[in-house]
Amino acid sequence: MIAPTEVQPASKEFWLRVARTVLTSRAIDRIEEQEMTPKGLVTYQFSARGHDLAQAILSEMITHPHDGATCYYRSRPFVLGQGLTAEEAFRGSLARSGGMTDGRDIGVVHLLRRRERGTVLPASGDVGAQYSPGAGWAQSVQYYAKTLSDKNYEGAISVALGGDGSTATNGFWAALNIATTLELPMLFFIEDNGFGISTVSDFQTPGKNIAKNLAAFTNLELFECKGYEPVDAEKNIRAAVEYVRTWQGPALIRLEVPRLSGHSFVDTQSYKSPELRKTEESHDPLPKLEAFLTKNLISATEWSVLVDEVESQVRGASDRALAAPIPDTSIVTKHVFSPEVQSSEEGPRSSAPGPRMNLQDAVRKVLEVELEANPKLLIFGEDVGAKGGVHGATVDLQIRYGADRVFDTSLSEEGIIGRSVGMAISGLKPVPEIQFRKYADPATEQINDCGTMRWRTLSKFSAPMVVRIPVGFGKKTGDPWHSVSGEAVFAHTIGWRIAYPSNTDDAVGLLRTALRGDDPTFFFEHRALLDTSQARSNYPGDEFTLPFGKARLHREGTRATVVTWGAMVDRAAQAAEGLDVEILDMRTIVPWDKEAVLKSVKKTNRVLVLHEDNWTCGLGGEIAATISQEAFTCLDAPVERLATADCPVPYNTTLMDVVVPTVQRIREKLEQLVVF
Ligand SMILES: Cc1ncc(C[n+]2csc(CCOP(=O)(O)OP(=O)(O)O)c2C)c(N)n1
């Protein structure tokens, strides 16, 4: 490792590029702060004044084609250094076309597909959400280089930029655990301005100093410097980047920086004393940079020429951005999913019927086939490695495919999904397992941001992954923690497809479609169906796929239709015995097959929507509303619903049977419905 004191002085060209980035960032901030925001043209202005020098220096060192950076709203100087133009920056903050998101996202939520330097992964509005995708990128880099032996990835790194406030978030700790346990090439770049909006950093980490507090952390190299002093910052940032780039392990650098403007434009900083404001002004890195350059590398005249040149370039960029059109309104709802989500093709079944399998073995078989077919596919989660998963769906896969491809993770769902985001953006196909539906809760932020990524970035970025989750009550028991179905919450989460198979055949087809697809997908494995005779079927073959959004006619009938999915399909079938009732198994929740539902209802004129998820705002409400609106004149009875009561699933099975729809209660409903 080179110590900061041993770092060779940087070249004149290096410093001139740094100066250009800092001056450009300053000019953009000034025009936004003094002209555009007061006029109401920019709504979200997060000035980088004070943070700019350190970021510009860092950006000069993130130059490997496979470097990845995850950043936050104050990271514009860094992104300018990576190739964002001033005009694109203005177009972004003005919400005009030609910005990074064409007015979909606020200009400071940065992203940049690789130009000449690294890739800036899509940022998030959520503080701390940048870290675990950064860890995923770092793990990918190692996977490409070491497991896939792609030499192009050697020496690439991941860097995550964040403020002192962000070090208190779940995301920070999730990523720190991943990076240090796996010794990943990841740099945590912490810009400590002493405040998270108005909250002082004593509330973020005891004694204010995150680097000091992490001194005992194994596998973490620490650096600290004044991010506003050109030489001190450059030496320390270089030493930290060098440490990570030589793949000695992760590092964290804490840079003291002044926040010279309010948190955002509307923040008056009334909580700062005049003395503190004065101290912060004295730490302004721009005069320090000017002094350093004019003393050592260029004349005062050359400095003035550079300032004027940048000023006029930025002014030109601002004029052009102000003249840019508003984005195209006709495509605002496009880019939520990949175009292939529309596919209605079914893949071929094998010519001879395969062995009869339960749903769990079929899932394992599909994972095995796809691991074999796609070297970029990785399977991971809590206990999925050596044990093979607490439900057994990944048994022996680690033995066959190695611990680089099938592995245990730290116990952090935020980390599991966040890491998957970084991996997916790097081109891998992550297939994480969440142990039970309820335990996806800590990953909510990453799930939401992943789902909106394609739309936010106009398909410049997306993070396709398949999240397998055992759901629903068990064969012998329920409970509030392991027996949650919960598809409605995910159906409400933009950008995610959901498969909810009721049997082996569908599970094979839908899982393979998801694994070969290009959208984030939840794949629900119902606990009570993992090993039951009703769900078993013959394995349909290694190329069999099923389209999403195509329901399956489970049973034909003419007097009423039951629209259902998952474990309720079999309960409905038992309940309908001897009755002339049609059962539609939806198979996928997003998209759901509206056409098939309407067709069946128009035939039977009566319908019961049945689900295991709880009643209020369940998908049944959506389906019922659609039927009422689009098949009203065909109905001979009110649209009926049956769902789990708005109450947690009880442990005691007698209690559970009062809450979750049973065969008997479904039967009663159907008997009433067919004679209505
Ligand atoms: C998850 C989440 N909680 C709260 C917020 C609101 N918020 C935005 S910025 C911020 C302070 C962040 O401070 P810090 O990480 O130190 O960065 P700085 O703004 O000081 O550069 C807060 C609370 C948010 N964006 N995301």
XYZ file of C-alpha atoms and ligand atoms in Angstrom:
702
model
C 0.000 0.000 0.000
C 1.264 3.504 -0.727
C 0.864 5.974 2.105
C -0.620 9.367 1.201
C 2.766 10.919 2.019
C 4.448 8.785 -0.661
C 2.050 9.786 -3.440
C 3.901 11.469 -6.313
C 2.743 15.004 -7.175
C 0.022 15.041 -9.820
C 0.696 16.553 -13.237
C -0.239 20.022 -14.404
C -2.722 18.485 -16.874
C -4.368 16.647 -13.997
C -4.851 19.847 -12.014
C -6.097 21.784 -15.026
C -8.768 19.162 -15.642
C -9.718 19.299 -11.953
C -9.909 23.100 -12.158
C -12.097 22.947 -15.242
C -14.546 20.575 -13.524
C -14.674 22.674 -10.347
C -15.175 25.909 -12.281
C -17.871 24.331 -14.449
C -19.682 23.017 -11.391
C -19.436 26.413 -9.680
C -20.786 28.242 -12.689
C -23.726 25.820 -12.998
C -24.507 26.106 -9.296
C -24.297 29.910 -9.446
C -26.634 30.219 -12.435
C -29.097 27.797 -10.854
C -28.911 29.404 -7.402
C -28.998 33.034 -8.504
C -31.090 32.944 -11.652
C -33.032 29.782 -12.387
C -34.237 28.699 -8.951
C -35.448 32.163 -7.793
C -37.447 32.366 -11.023
C -39.000 28.968 -10.326
C -37.356 27.315 -13.322
C -35.463 24.793 -11.193
C -37.237 23.175 -8.248
C -34.584 20.950 -6.746
C -31.274 22.752 -6.373
C -28.640 20.992 -4.306
C -25.501 23.053 -4.507
C -22.198 21.187 -4.527
C -20.214 24.284 -3.537
C -17.558 23.143 -1.109
C -17.827 19.457 -2.052
C -16.706 20.129 -5.612
C -12.926 19.982 -5.372
C -12.771 16.558 -3.716
C -15.237 15.090 -6.189
C -13.408 16.552 -9.183
C -10.169 14.986 -7.951
C -11.842 11.618 -7.421
C -13.397 11.726 -10.881
C -9.932 12.067 -12.455
C -9.061 8.705 -10.927
C -12.207 6.791 -11.929
C -11.042 6.010 -15.420
C -11.067 2.236 -15.814
C -13.689 1.221 -18.409
C -15.291 -1.087 -15.847
C -15.218 1.291 -12.908
C -18.657 1.902 -11.464
C -19.766 4.802 -9.291
C -22.891 5.147 -7.215
C -23.550 8.644 -6.045
C -26.116 11.010 -4.582
C -27.771 14.374 -5.194
C -24.675 16.424 -4.327
C -22.420 14.495 -6.709
C -22.690 16.609 -9.850
C -19.016 17.680 -9.934
C -18.026 14.025 -9.949
C -20.454 13.248 -12.772
C -19.227 16.261 -14.789
C -15.762 14.783 -14.466
C -17.120 11.495 -15.830
C -18.392 13.237 -18.957
C -21.772 14.838 -18.220
C -21.946 18.112 -20.150
C -23.047 21.392 -18.616
C -25.891 21.560 -21.095
C -27.154 18.101 -20.094
C -26.889 19.145 -16.458
C -29.036 22.239 -17.053
C -31.525 20.358 -19.188
C -31.832 17.914 -16.287
C -32.481 20.496 -13.603
C -34.809 22.481 -15.887
C -36.763 19.257 -16.649
C -36.290 19.727 -20.377
C -35.712 17.123 -23.029
C -32.126 16.094 -23.596
C -31.262 15.759 -19.928
C -30.398 12.339 -18.586
C -34.056 11.505 -17.925
C -36.021 13.859 -20.189
C -37.817 15.491 -17.298
C -38.774 12.236 -15.574
C -36.458 12.621 -12.619
C -34.952 15.571 -10.814
C -31.710 16.640 -12.432
C -29.582 15.861 -9.400
C -30.489 12.170 -9.332
C -27.543 11.356 -11.542
C -26.776 8.601 -14.003
C -24.390 8.278 -16.890
C -23.726 5.401 -19.217
C -19.999 5.054 -19.674
C -18.435 7.688 -21.891
C -14.670 7.824 -21.623
C -14.379 6.933 -17.963
C -16.541 4.828 -15.658
C -20.244 4.132 -15.399
C -22.376 6.226 -13.084
C -25.129 3.897 -11.923
C -28.544 5.541 -11.520
C -28.663 7.385 -8.218
C -31.690 7.353 -5.955
C -33.548 10.022 -4.053
C -33.243 7.789 -0.998
C -30.251 8.657 1.150
C -28.069 5.575 1.606
C -29.594 3.614 -1.265
C -26.432 4.071 -3.324
C -24.250 1.772 -1.242
C -25.444 -1.784 -1.724
C -25.719 -1.483 -5.536
C -22.104 -0.265 -5.336
C -21.171 -3.442 -3.469
C -22.953 -5.455 -6.169
C -20.911 -3.733 -8.842
C -17.692 -4.521 -6.956
C -18.681 -8.169 -6.604
C -19.464 -8.307 -10.334
C -16.091 -6.888 -11.261
C -14.409 -9.651 -9.295
C -16.725 -12.256 -10.780
C -15.954 -11.197 -14.344
C -12.205 -11.088 -13.671
C -11.731 -14.119 -11.462
C -14.542 -16.546 -12.281
C -15.104 -15.700 -15.934
C -11.374 -14.908 -16.422
C -12.110 -11.701 -18.287
C -8.875 -9.746 -18.016
C -10.607 -6.526 -19.040
C -12.045 -6.310 -15.559
C -8.776 -6.551 -13.691
C -8.141 -3.433 -11.650
C -11.681 -2.109 -11.968
C -13.333 -0.773 -8.832
C -16.576 0.488 -7.400
C -16.855 3.810 -5.599
C -19.849 4.995 -3.592
C -20.176 8.689 -2.742
C -22.223 9.782 0.239
C -22.592 12.341 2.987
C -22.013 11.922 6.726
C -25.757 11.533 7.272
C -25.839 8.579 4.910
C -23.451 6.616 7.112
C -26.337 6.050 9.521
C -28.498 4.294 6.935
C -29.219 0.587 6.543
C -27.754 0.729 3.066
C -24.372 1.944 4.294
C -24.030 -0.860 6.822
C -25.367 -3.488 4.443
C -22.753 -2.542 1.867
C -19.951 -2.196 4.393
C -20.633 -5.750 5.563
C -20.716 -7.105 2.027
C -17.573 -5.265 0.931
C -15.526 -6.202 3.994
C -16.650 -9.817 4.353
C -15.994 -10.472 0.660
C -12.971 -8.104 0.522
C -14.355 -6.344 -2.515
C -12.677 -3.566 -4.509
C -14.989 -0.872 -3.180
C -14.254 2.644 -1.984
C -16.631 4.425 0.373
C -16.146 8.141 -0.331
C -17.681 10.022 2.589
C -18.050 13.773 2.201
C -18.480 14.947 5.769
C -19.889 18.479 5.867
C -21.039 18.079 9.468
C -24.733 18.220 8.618
C -27.572 16.099 7.274
C -29.857 18.986 6.300
C -29.773 20.603 9.775
C -28.947 17.541 11.885
C -25.379 17.595 13.155
C -23.233 14.532 12.591
C -23.131 13.660 16.321
C -26.528 12.081 15.613
C -25.216 10.036 12.692
C -22.202 8.484 14.382
C -20.991 8.912 17.985
C -18.316 11.577 18.214
C -19.006 12.687 14.609
C -16.210 10.763 12.945
C -17.253 7.618 11.049
C -13.662 6.773 10.049
C -12.526 6.831 13.657
C -15.416 4.644 14.702
C -14.608 2.109 12.007
C -10.977 1.768 13.064
C -11.576 -1.737 14.425
C -13.457 -2.988 11.369
C -11.696 -5.989 9.834
C -10.746 -5.769 6.138
C -11.290 -2.027 5.892
C -8.533 0.467 5.109
C -9.232 3.980 6.347
C -8.183 7.382 5.051
C -9.008 10.861 6.284
C -8.255 14.277 4.860
C -9.379 17.837 4.367
C -11.360 17.619 1.170
C -10.986 21.360 0.621
C -7.171 21.418 0.633
C -6.008 20.537 -2.890
C -2.792 18.689 -2.085
C -4.040 16.927 1.048
C -7.186 15.807 -0.766
C -5.339 14.660 -3.876
C -2.766 12.588 -1.998
C -5.282 10.862 0.222
C -7.842 10.205 -2.500
C -5.098 8.811 -4.729
C -3.778 6.555 -1.972
C -7.301 5.293 -1.237
C -8.139 4.669 -4.905
C -4.784 2.983 -5.432
C -5.378 0.701 -2.454
C -8.733 -0.428 -3.810
C -7.549 -0.593 -7.429
C -4.786 -2.998 -6.542
C -7.512 -5.180 -5.068
C -6.152 -5.194 -1.564
C -9.687 -4.832 -0.240
C -12.273 -2.150 0.462
C -11.437 1.277 1.859
C -13.270 4.229 3.303
C -12.091 7.784 2.960
C -13.631 10.505 5.087
C -13.214 13.967 3.652
C -13.999 17.069 5.647
C -15.779 19.494 3.350
C -17.738 22.708 3.888
C -21.324 22.927 2.685
C -21.243 26.525 1.479
C -24.923 26.761 0.491
C -28.026 25.516 2.252
C -28.875 21.826 2.086
C -31.018 22.783 -0.884
C -31.965 26.185 -2.239
C -34.884 26.628 0.174
C -32.752 25.960 3.263
C -31.742 29.227 4.961
C -29.203 27.569 7.295
C -30.667 29.396 10.290
C -29.323 26.570 12.443
C -25.691 27.532 11.729
C -23.951 30.193 13.814
C -22.299 33.185 12.075
C -18.921 31.889 13.335
C -19.497 28.524 11.744
C -20.546 30.130 8.468
C -17.338 32.153 8.566
C -15.218 29.066 9.192
C -16.957 27.297 6.337
C -16.271 30.227 4.009
C -12.616 30.074 4.989
C -12.644 26.435 3.870
C -13.935 27.240 0.396
C -11.780 25.010 -1.829
C -11.989 27.246 -4.912
C -9.698 30.071 -3.695
C -7.422 27.366 -2.318
C -7.279 25.686 -5.698
C -6.598 29.000 -7.408
C -3.815 29.782 -4.942
C -2.258 26.352 -5.355
C -2.374 26.482 -9.155
C -1.116 30.038 -9.546
C 1.667 29.447 -7.055
C 2.891 26.173 -8.571
C 1.610 25.506 -12.066
C 0.122 28.418 -14.007
C 0.173 32.210 -14.028
C -2.624 34.392 -12.672
C -3.414 35.387 -16.256
C -3.759 31.767 -17.328
C -6.118 31.208 -14.404
C -8.273 34.187 -15.480
C -8.358 32.934 -19.053
C -9.518 29.521 -17.832
C -12.202 31.077 -15.614
C -13.515 33.222 -18.500
C -13.483 30.324 -20.920
C -15.459 28.066 -18.575
C -17.859 30.926 -17.764
C -18.696 31.498 -21.389
C -19.069 27.760 -22.081
C -21.446 27.318 -19.163
C -23.432 30.420 -20.104
C -23.816 29.051 -23.640
C -24.931 25.715 -22.209
C -27.498 27.423 -20.003
C -28.883 29.459 -22.923
C -29.253 26.373 -25.066
C -30.880 24.419 -22.232
C -33.362 27.242 -21.589
C -34.331 27.096 -25.246
C -34.767 23.312 -25.191
C -38.285 21.912 -25.613
C -40.309 20.243 -22.922
C -40.142 16.449 -23.143
C -42.447 14.429 -25.398
C -45.670 13.870 -23.447
C -46.779 10.980 -25.648
C -44.192 8.573 -24.244
C -44.347 9.437 -20.561
C -45.746 6.053 -19.552
C -43.297 4.118 -21.745
C -40.153 2.345 -20.494
C -41.708 0.872 -17.351
C -40.985 -2.631 -18.698
C -38.781 -4.012 -21.428
C -40.446 -4.410 -24.839
C -40.199 -8.193 -24.564
C -42.617 -8.208 -21.627
C -45.343 -8.319 -24.307
C -44.154 -11.676 -25.638
C -46.931 -14.269 -25.807
C -44.842 -17.167 -27.091
C -44.815 -20.471 -25.254
C -41.544 -22.401 -25.379
C -41.524 -25.997 -26.662
C -42.302 -28.922 -24.393
C -39.969 -31.896 -24.594
C -41.241 -34.599 -26.931
C -41.479 -37.269 -24.227
C -42.989 -36.365 -20.833
C -40.310 -35.826 -18.201
C -40.346 -37.354 -14.702
C -43.112 -36.416 -12.290
C -41.861 -33.745 -9.929
C -42.966 -31.689 -7.015
C -42.781 -27.917 -7.347
C -39.641 -27.572 -5.247
C -37.634 -30.105 -7.275
C -38.848 -28.484 -10.470
C -37.584 -25.093 -9.309
C -34.217 -26.629 -8.514
C -34.127 -28.345 -11.895
C -34.844 -25.090 -13.757
C -32.178 -23.275 -11.763
C -29.710 -26.005 -12.605
C -30.507 -25.923 -16.324
C -30.225 -22.141 -16.437
C -26.992 -22.109 -14.404
C -25.595 -24.469 -17.007
C -26.839 -22.360 -19.906
C -25.892 -18.915 -18.620
C -22.483 -18.362 -16.976
C -23.625 -14.905 -15.875
C -26.425 -16.293 -13.724
C -25.772 -16.209 -9.963
C -27.921 -17.626 -7.168
C -27.612 -16.370 -3.623
C -29.382 -15.535 -0.403
C -29.482 -16.514 3.225
C -28.486 -20.186 3.574
C -28.834 -21.022 -0.117
C -25.193 -22.160 -0.434
C -23.937 -25.082 1.635
C -27.360 -25.886 3.074
C -29.235 -25.468 -0.171
C -31.821 -23.074 1.221
C -34.137 -23.498 4.186
C -36.757 -24.806 1.732
C -34.260 -26.948 -0.142
C -34.672 -25.338 -3.548
C -30.928 -24.927 -4.092
C -29.654 -28.192 -2.585
C -26.367 -29.312 -4.163
C -26.204 -26.387 -6.600
C -23.181 -24.936 -4.807
C -21.373 -28.264 -5.033
C -21.990 -28.405 -8.775
C -21.496 -24.763 -9.708
C -19.136 -23.449 -7.072
C -19.372 -20.873 -4.329
C -18.793 -17.972 -6.736
C -22.115 -18.718 -8.413
C -24.253 -20.163 -5.629
C -23.550 -18.581 -2.290
C -24.703 -17.508 1.142
C -25.091 -13.820 1.871
C -24.991 -11.687 4.960
C -28.347 -11.441 6.717
C -29.480 -8.250 5.069
C -32.320 -8.162 2.568
C -31.437 -4.573 1.704
C -27.983 -5.914 0.872
C -29.339 -8.887 -1.084
C -31.555 -6.837 -3.376
C -29.263 -3.782 -3.505
C -26.295 -5.948 -4.444
C -28.459 -7.579 -7.124
C -29.146 -4.146 -8.608
C -25.430 -3.436 -9.037
C -24.834 -6.910 -10.443
C -27.698 -6.672 -12.908
C -26.516 -3.297 -14.208
C -23.096 -4.812 -14.765
C -24.691 -7.452 -17.020
C -24.972 -10.408 -14.655
C -28.294 -12.151 -13.983
C -28.825 -12.216 -10.210
C -31.321 -14.708 -8.812
C -31.592 -13.892 -5.123
C -33.777 -15.796 -2.688
C -35.646 -14.003 0.083
C -36.215 -16.609 2.757
C -39.891 -15.771 3.401
C -42.201 -13.092 1.950
C -42.316 -11.095 5.203
C -38.531 -10.842 5.208
C -38.506 -8.805 2.033
C -39.556 -5.869 4.228
C -36.013 -4.526 4.821
C -35.428 -4.502 1.052
C -38.387 -2.262 0.251
C -36.304 0.753 -0.730
C -34.120 -1.220 -3.133
C -37.147 -3.017 -4.573
C -38.918 0.256 -5.303
C -35.876 1.942 -6.820
C -35.079 -1.095 -8.912
C -38.629 -1.189 -10.255
C -38.620 2.429 -11.402
C -35.091 2.416 -12.795
C -35.920 1.581 -16.402
C -38.616 4.264 -16.548
C -36.500 6.885 -14.762
C -33.622 6.391 -17.161
C -35.586 5.888 -20.395
C -34.210 2.349 -20.587
C -30.607 3.570 -20.419
C -30.388 1.405 -17.303
C -32.393 -1.471 -15.916
C -31.739 -4.128 -13.319
C -33.383 -7.382 -14.383
C -33.295 -9.984 -11.638
C -35.470 -12.846 -10.460
C -36.299 -12.745 -6.767
C -37.561 -16.125 -5.593
C -39.716 -15.971 -2.483
C -41.516 -18.743 -0.617
C -44.933 -17.346 0.301
C -48.190 -18.252 1.991
C -49.294 -20.626 4.736
C -47.479 -23.899 5.342
C -48.948 -27.363 4.898
C -49.501 -27.749 8.606
C -49.472 -24.239 10.022
C -49.704 -20.512 9.531
C -48.233 -17.560 11.440
C -47.739 -13.812 11.007
C -44.086 -14.107 9.838
C -43.673 -17.057 7.519
C -47.149 -17.290 6.031
C -47.594 -13.953 4.309
C -48.800 -13.964 0.708
C -48.569 -10.242 0.114
C -48.690 -10.083 -3.679
C -50.802 -6.921 -3.699
C -48.023 -4.774 -2.224
C -45.668 -5.958 -4.949
C -48.352 -5.604 -7.614
C -48.536 -1.971 -6.541
C -44.772 -1.645 -6.885
C -44.028 -0.201 -10.284
C -41.799 -2.068 -12.709
C -41.959 -5.592 -11.241
C -43.503 -8.642 -12.858
C -44.971 -11.258 -10.523
C -45.402 -14.978 -11.119
C -47.503 -16.994 -8.673
C -47.690 -20.579 -9.973
C -50.065 -23.185 -8.584
C -48.290 -26.262 -9.971
C -45.041 -27.691 -11.282
C -45.741 -27.239 -14.979
C -46.504 -23.547 -14.625
C -43.620 -23.035 -12.208
C -41.147 -24.421 -14.735
C -42.474 -22.346 -17.602
C -42.775 -19.107 -15.682
C -39.467 -19.382 -13.857
C -37.598 -20.023 -17.082
C -39.298 -17.079 -18.793
C -38.332 -14.888 -15.851
C -34.722 -16.102 -15.848
C -34.361 -15.435 -19.549
C -36.285 -12.177 -19.391
C -35.236 -8.596 -19.091
C -37.378 -7.271 -16.236
C -37.199 -7.484 -12.460
C -39.475 -10.340 -11.474
C -40.822 -11.798 -8.258
C -41.277 -15.519 -8.425
C -43.563 -16.767 -5.655
C -43.187 -20.342 -4.448
C -46.131 -21.270 -2.265
C -44.956 -23.126 0.811
C -47.950 -25.434 0.923
C -47.417 -26.409 -2.721
C -43.707 -27.184 -2.593
C -44.357 -30.864 -2.042
C -47.980 -31.842 -2.616
C -49.572 -34.298 -4.999
C -51.984 -31.655 -6.404
C -49.146 -29.414 -7.534
C -47.018 -32.201 -9.059
C -46.751 -32.716 -12.770
C -44.355 -34.092 -15.333
C -41.298 -31.954 -15.981
C -42.095 -30.247 -19.292
C -38.503 -29.960 -20.530
C -35.470 -27.701 -20.589
C -36.812 -25.283 -23.190
C -40.349 -24.937 -21.914
C -41.354 -21.357 -21.181
C -44.682 -19.697 -20.473
C -45.635 -16.125 -21.288
C -46.583 -13.795 -18.449
C -50.125 -12.430 -18.494
C -51.761 -15.603 -19.856
C -54.185 -17.276 -17.442
C -54.767 -21.025 -17.485
C -58.205 -22.546 -17.648
C -57.981 -24.946 -14.757
C -61.507 -26.271 -15.134
C -64.331 -25.459 -17.484
C -67.841 -24.522 -16.365
C -70.831 -22.397 -17.296
C -72.588 -21.229 -14.107
C -69.850 -19.114 -12.515
C -66.157 -18.278 -12.762
C -63.606 -18.409 -9.969
C -60.637 -16.145 -10.663
C -57.760 -17.181 -8.446
C -54.080 -18.162 -8.203
C -51.479 -19.934 -6.048
C -52.726 -22.328 -3.355
C -56.311 -21.136 -3.787
C -56.545 -22.847 -7.165
C -56.665 -26.277 -5.591
C -58.986 -25.139 -2.798
C -61.339 -23.691 -5.400
C -61.217 -26.942 -7.376
C -62.134 -28.958 -4.289
C -64.904 -26.513 -3.420
C -66.331 -26.627 -6.934
C -66.678 -30.385 -7.053
C -70.070 -31.288 -8.488
C -70.796 -27.668 -9.447
C -70.763 -26.298 -12.988
C -68.061 -23.745 -12.217
C -65.126 -22.497 -14.273
C -61.773 -21.899 -12.591
C -59.222 -19.545 -14.044
C -55.704 -19.787 -12.633
C -54.129 -16.385 -13.225
C -50.555 -17.727 -13.046
C -49.132 -14.184 -13.089
C -50.232 -11.177 -11.086
C -48.303 -8.591 -13.102
C -49.379 -8.559 -15.810
C -52.765 -10.170 -15.059
C -54.825 -11.588 -17.861
C -57.733 -9.187 -18.129
C -58.860 -10.638 -21.434
C -59.212 -14.168 -20.084
C -61.139 -12.935 -17.047
C -63.575 -10.885 -19.114
C -64.043 -13.701 -21.615
C -64.911 -16.190 -18.898
C -67.208 -13.796 -17.029
C -69.043 -12.983 -20.244
C -69.635 -16.717 -20.641
C -70.666 -17.596 -17.058
C -72.159 -14.226 -15.976
C -71.163 -14.789 -12.361
C -67.767 -14.449 -10.760
C -65.936 -14.988 -7.513
C -62.469 -13.475 -7.127
C -60.586 -15.491 -4.541
C -57.179 -14.848 -2.992
C -55.008 -15.630 -0.022
C -53.646 -12.109 0.342
C -55.712 -10.031 2.744
C -58.863 -8.362 1.627
C -58.441 -4.600 1.557
C -56.690 -3.335 -1.555
C -55.969 -6.921 -2.535
C -55.778 -7.695 -6.235
C -59.371 -8.905 -6.007
C -60.503 -5.286 -5.714
C -58.727 -4.402 -8.949
C -60.108 -7.386 -10.816
C -63.623 -6.819 -9.463
C -63.530 -3.167 -10.475
C -62.422 -4.087 -13.974
C -65.199 -6.658 -14.340
C -67.811 -4.203 -13.054
C -66.679 -1.609 -15.530
C -66.038 -3.728 -18.579
C -68.524 -6.601 -18.234
C -71.323 -4.895 -16.280
C -74.072 -5.757 -18.695
C -73.099 -9.439 -18.709
C -73.359 -9.896 -14.950
C -76.251 -11.858 -13.408
C -74.899 -11.417 -9.883
C -72.746 -8.914 -7.991
C -69.021 -9.574 -8.349
C -68.155 -11.656 -5.297
C -64.871 -11.604 -3.425
C -63.336 -13.947 -0.886
C -59.945 -13.286 0.672
C -58.058 -13.577 3.918
C -59.519 -11.290 6.565
C -57.651 -8.041 7.261
C -55.803 -9.720 10.077
C -52.430 -11.494 10.358
C -52.390 -15.215 9.619
C -52.708 -17.055 12.984
C -50.413 -19.863 14.116
C -53.166 -22.090 15.466
C -54.689 -23.874 12.483
C -58.245 -23.697 13.823
C -57.802 -19.947 14.103
C -56.133 -19.852 10.689
C -59.116 -21.535 9.099
C -61.333 -18.709 10.336
C -59.109 -16.122 8.665
C -57.846 -17.745 5.432
C -60.451 -18.937 2.865
C -61.121 -22.655 3.358
C -62.629 -25.162 0.942
C -65.818 -25.075 2.980
C -66.232 -21.301 2.868
C -65.383 -21.173 -0.813
C -68.023 -23.882 -1.356
C -70.640 -21.851 0.519
C -69.878 -18.798 -1.589
C -70.102 -20.768 -4.817
C -73.384 -22.414 -3.855
C -74.888 -18.988 -3.224
C -73.384 -17.557 -6.372
C -74.575 -20.179 -8.854
C -78.202 -19.738 -7.786
C -78.199 -15.973 -7.469
C -34.227 7.548 3.047
C -34.289 9.042 3.085
N -34.608 9.670 4.231
C -34.662 11.016 4.272
C -34.407 11.765 3.156
C -34.475 13.310 3.207
N -33.087 13.850 3.151
C -32.576 14.223 1.995
S -31.018 14.683 2.145
C -30.974 14.386 3.798
C -29.711 14.625 4.571
C -28.545 13.830 4.063
O -27.343 14.284 4.609
P -25.926 13.763 4.214
O -25.984 12.307 3.897
O -24.961 14.153 5.267
O -25.566 14.497 2.841
P -25.390 16.060 2.559
O -26.734 16.554 2.109
O -24.957 16.689 3.820
O -24.393 16.180 1.495
C -32.224 13.957 4.218
C -32.585 13.640 5.608
C -34.103 11.068 1.969
N -33.848 11.698 0.818
N -34.010 9.721 1.975
